[in-house]
Coordinates of C-alpha atoms in Angstrom, one line a residue:
X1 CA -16.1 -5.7 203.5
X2 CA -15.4 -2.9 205.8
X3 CA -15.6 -0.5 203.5
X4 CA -19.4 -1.4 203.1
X5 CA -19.9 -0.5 206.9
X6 CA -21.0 2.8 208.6
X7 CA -18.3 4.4 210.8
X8 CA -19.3 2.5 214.1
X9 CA -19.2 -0.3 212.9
X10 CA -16.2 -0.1 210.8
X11 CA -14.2 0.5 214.1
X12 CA -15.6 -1.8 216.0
X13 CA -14.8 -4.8 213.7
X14 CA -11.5 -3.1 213.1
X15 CA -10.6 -3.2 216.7
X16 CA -12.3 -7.0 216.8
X17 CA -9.4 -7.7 214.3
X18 CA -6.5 -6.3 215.9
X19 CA -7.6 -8.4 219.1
X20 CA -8.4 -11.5 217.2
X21 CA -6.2 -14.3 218.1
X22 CA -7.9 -17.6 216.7
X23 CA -6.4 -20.8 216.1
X24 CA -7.2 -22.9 213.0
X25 CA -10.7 -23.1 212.4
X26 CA -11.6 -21.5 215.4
X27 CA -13.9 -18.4 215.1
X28 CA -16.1 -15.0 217.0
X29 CA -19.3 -14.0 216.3
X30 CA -19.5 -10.4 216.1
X31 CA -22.7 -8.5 216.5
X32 CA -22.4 -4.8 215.2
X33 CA -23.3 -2.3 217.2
X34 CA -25.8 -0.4 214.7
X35 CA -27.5 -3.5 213.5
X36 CA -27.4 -5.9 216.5
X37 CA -29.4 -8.4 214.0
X38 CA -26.4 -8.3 211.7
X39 CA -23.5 -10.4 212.7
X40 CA -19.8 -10.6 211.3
X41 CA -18.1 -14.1 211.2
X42 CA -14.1 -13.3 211.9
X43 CA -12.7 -16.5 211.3
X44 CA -8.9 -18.0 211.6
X45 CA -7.8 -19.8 208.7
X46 CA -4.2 -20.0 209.6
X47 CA -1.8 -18.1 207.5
X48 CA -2.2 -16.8 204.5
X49 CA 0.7 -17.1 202.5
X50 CA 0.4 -21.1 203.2
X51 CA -3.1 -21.3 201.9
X52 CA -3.6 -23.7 199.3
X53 CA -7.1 -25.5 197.0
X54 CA -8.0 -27.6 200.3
X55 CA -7.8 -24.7 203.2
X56 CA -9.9 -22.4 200.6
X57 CA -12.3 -25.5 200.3
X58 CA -12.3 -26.3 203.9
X59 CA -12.9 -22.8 204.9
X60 CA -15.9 -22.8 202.5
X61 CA -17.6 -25.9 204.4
X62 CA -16.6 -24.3 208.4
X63 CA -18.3 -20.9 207.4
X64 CA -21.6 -22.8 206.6
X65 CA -21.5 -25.1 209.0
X66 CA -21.1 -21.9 211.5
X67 CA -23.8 -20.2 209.8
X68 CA -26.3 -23.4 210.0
X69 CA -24.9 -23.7 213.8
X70 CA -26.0 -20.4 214.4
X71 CA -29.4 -20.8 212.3
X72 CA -27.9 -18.5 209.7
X73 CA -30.0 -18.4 206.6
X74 CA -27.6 -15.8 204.7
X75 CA -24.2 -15.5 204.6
X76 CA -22.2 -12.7 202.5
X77 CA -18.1 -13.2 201.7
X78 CA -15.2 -11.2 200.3
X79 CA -13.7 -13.9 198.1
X80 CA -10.6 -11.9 198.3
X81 CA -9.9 -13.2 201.2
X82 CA -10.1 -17.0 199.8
X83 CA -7.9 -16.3 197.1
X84 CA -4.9 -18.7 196.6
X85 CA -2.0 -17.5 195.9
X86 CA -1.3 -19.4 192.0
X87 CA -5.2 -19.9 191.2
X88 CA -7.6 -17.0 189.8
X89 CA -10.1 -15.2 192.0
X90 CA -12.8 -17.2 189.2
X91 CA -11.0 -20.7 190.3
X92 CA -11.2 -19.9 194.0
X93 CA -14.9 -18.8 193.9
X94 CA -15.3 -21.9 192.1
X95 CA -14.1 -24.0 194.4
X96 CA -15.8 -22.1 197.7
X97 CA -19.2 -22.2 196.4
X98 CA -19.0 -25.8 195.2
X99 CA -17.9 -26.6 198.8
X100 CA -20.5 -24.4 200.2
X101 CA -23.6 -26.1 198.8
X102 CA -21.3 -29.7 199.8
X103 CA -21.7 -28.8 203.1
X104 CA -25.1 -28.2 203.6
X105 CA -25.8 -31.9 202.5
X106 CA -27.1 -34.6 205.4
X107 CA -29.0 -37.5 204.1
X108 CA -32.5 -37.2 205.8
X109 CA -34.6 -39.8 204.1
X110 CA -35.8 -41.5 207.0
X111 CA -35.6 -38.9 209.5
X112 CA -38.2 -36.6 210.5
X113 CA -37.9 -33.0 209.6
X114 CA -37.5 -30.6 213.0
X115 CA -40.2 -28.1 214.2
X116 CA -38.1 -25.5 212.6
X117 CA -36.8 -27.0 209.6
X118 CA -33.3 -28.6 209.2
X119 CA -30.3 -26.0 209.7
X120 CA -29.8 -24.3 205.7
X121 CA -28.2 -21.6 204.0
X122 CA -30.6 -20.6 201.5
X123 CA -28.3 -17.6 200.2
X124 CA -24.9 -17.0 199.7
X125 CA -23.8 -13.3 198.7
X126 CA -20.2 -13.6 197.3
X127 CA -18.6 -10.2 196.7
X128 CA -15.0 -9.3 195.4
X129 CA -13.2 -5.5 195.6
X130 CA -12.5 -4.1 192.4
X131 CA -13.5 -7.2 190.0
X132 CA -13.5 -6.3 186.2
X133 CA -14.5 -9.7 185.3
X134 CA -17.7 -9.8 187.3
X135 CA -19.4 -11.5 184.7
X136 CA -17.0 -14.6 184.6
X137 CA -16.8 -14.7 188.5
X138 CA -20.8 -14.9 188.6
X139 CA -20.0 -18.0 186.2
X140 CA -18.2 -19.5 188.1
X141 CA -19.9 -19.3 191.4
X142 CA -23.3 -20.5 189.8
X143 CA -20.6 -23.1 187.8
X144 CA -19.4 -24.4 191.6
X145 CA -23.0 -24.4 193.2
X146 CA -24.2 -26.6 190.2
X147 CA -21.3 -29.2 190.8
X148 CA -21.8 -29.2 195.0
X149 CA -25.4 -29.6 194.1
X150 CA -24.8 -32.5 192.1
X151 CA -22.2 -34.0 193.8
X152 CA -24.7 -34.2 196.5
X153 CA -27.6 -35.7 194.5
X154 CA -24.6 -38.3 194.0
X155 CA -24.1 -39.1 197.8
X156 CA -28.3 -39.4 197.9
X157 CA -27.7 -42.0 195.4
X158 CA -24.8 -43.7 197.3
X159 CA -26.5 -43.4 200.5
X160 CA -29.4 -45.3 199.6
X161 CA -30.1 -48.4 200.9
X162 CA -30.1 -51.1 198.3
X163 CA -33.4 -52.4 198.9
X164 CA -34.6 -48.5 198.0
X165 CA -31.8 -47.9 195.2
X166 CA -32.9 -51.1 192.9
X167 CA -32.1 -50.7 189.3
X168 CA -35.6 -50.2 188.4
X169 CA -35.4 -47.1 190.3
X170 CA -31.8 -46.0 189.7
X171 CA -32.9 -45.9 185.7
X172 CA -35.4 -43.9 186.3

């Protein structure tokens, strides 16, 4: 990520990290000084070294929710930082993109749409350093946003009342 940064900005969020000191799930919002439109998300996840499937998922759903807090509509993220240690850099971008698109879901049949829209992502960029297998990794980031998507239409399905979801209507 740094490394995509002009000079100012690379030490500015450099000395952001040596300063940052959040607790678990906690984060700072980081505005850089040569695009004060542009923000960067530093986020604590807890260690490393301990991270396993569910903080790499659980990280996925914070960062969108802090996005759609903050009336985000893009959001770009090294996956190399959401690899776990034991799973593939495909597995774990996977798993964070089906997450992501999970937690953008609220069931809003019956509820009027806001002057300015309901809170959404409508872009995540997913980047990795060095990756030879970009190809596969763009599989399985589309693969991951295809099952959040439709794990969602499942909880529409669910969350239907039972006067709406009739069987009539569920066959169709």
């Amino acid at each position: 990520f740094l490394s995509q940064l002009n000079a100012q900005d690379k030490a500015y969020v450099r000395d952001a990290l040596k300063q940052f000191k959040a607790g678990w799930l906690e984060y700072e919002k980081l505005a850089l000084p040569s695009q004060p439109s542009s923000y960067c998300m530093l986020f604590g996840f807890g260690e490393k070294e301990k991270w396993d499937r569910r903080h790499c998922a659980v990280a996925a759903r914070k960062i969108v929710q802090c996005l759609q807090n903050l009336k985000q509509t893009t959001g770009t993220i090294l996956l190399d930082d959401m690899k776990v240690s034991g799973h593939t850099l495909a597995e774990c971008a996977e798993l964070f993109a089906q997450n992501a698109e999970m937690a953008q879901y609220a069931y809003r049949e019956y509820l009027e749409e806001p002057k300015g829209g309901w809170p959404r992502v409508d872009e995540m960029r997913y980047c990795a350093r060095g990756v030879s297998a970009g190809l596969s990794l763009q599989k399985a980031i589309e693969r991951g946003a295809i099952i959040g998507q439709q794990i969602n239409s499942t909880r529409d399905l669910a969350n239907s009342p039972a006067g709406d979801m009739t069987p009539k209507v569920l066959a169709r």
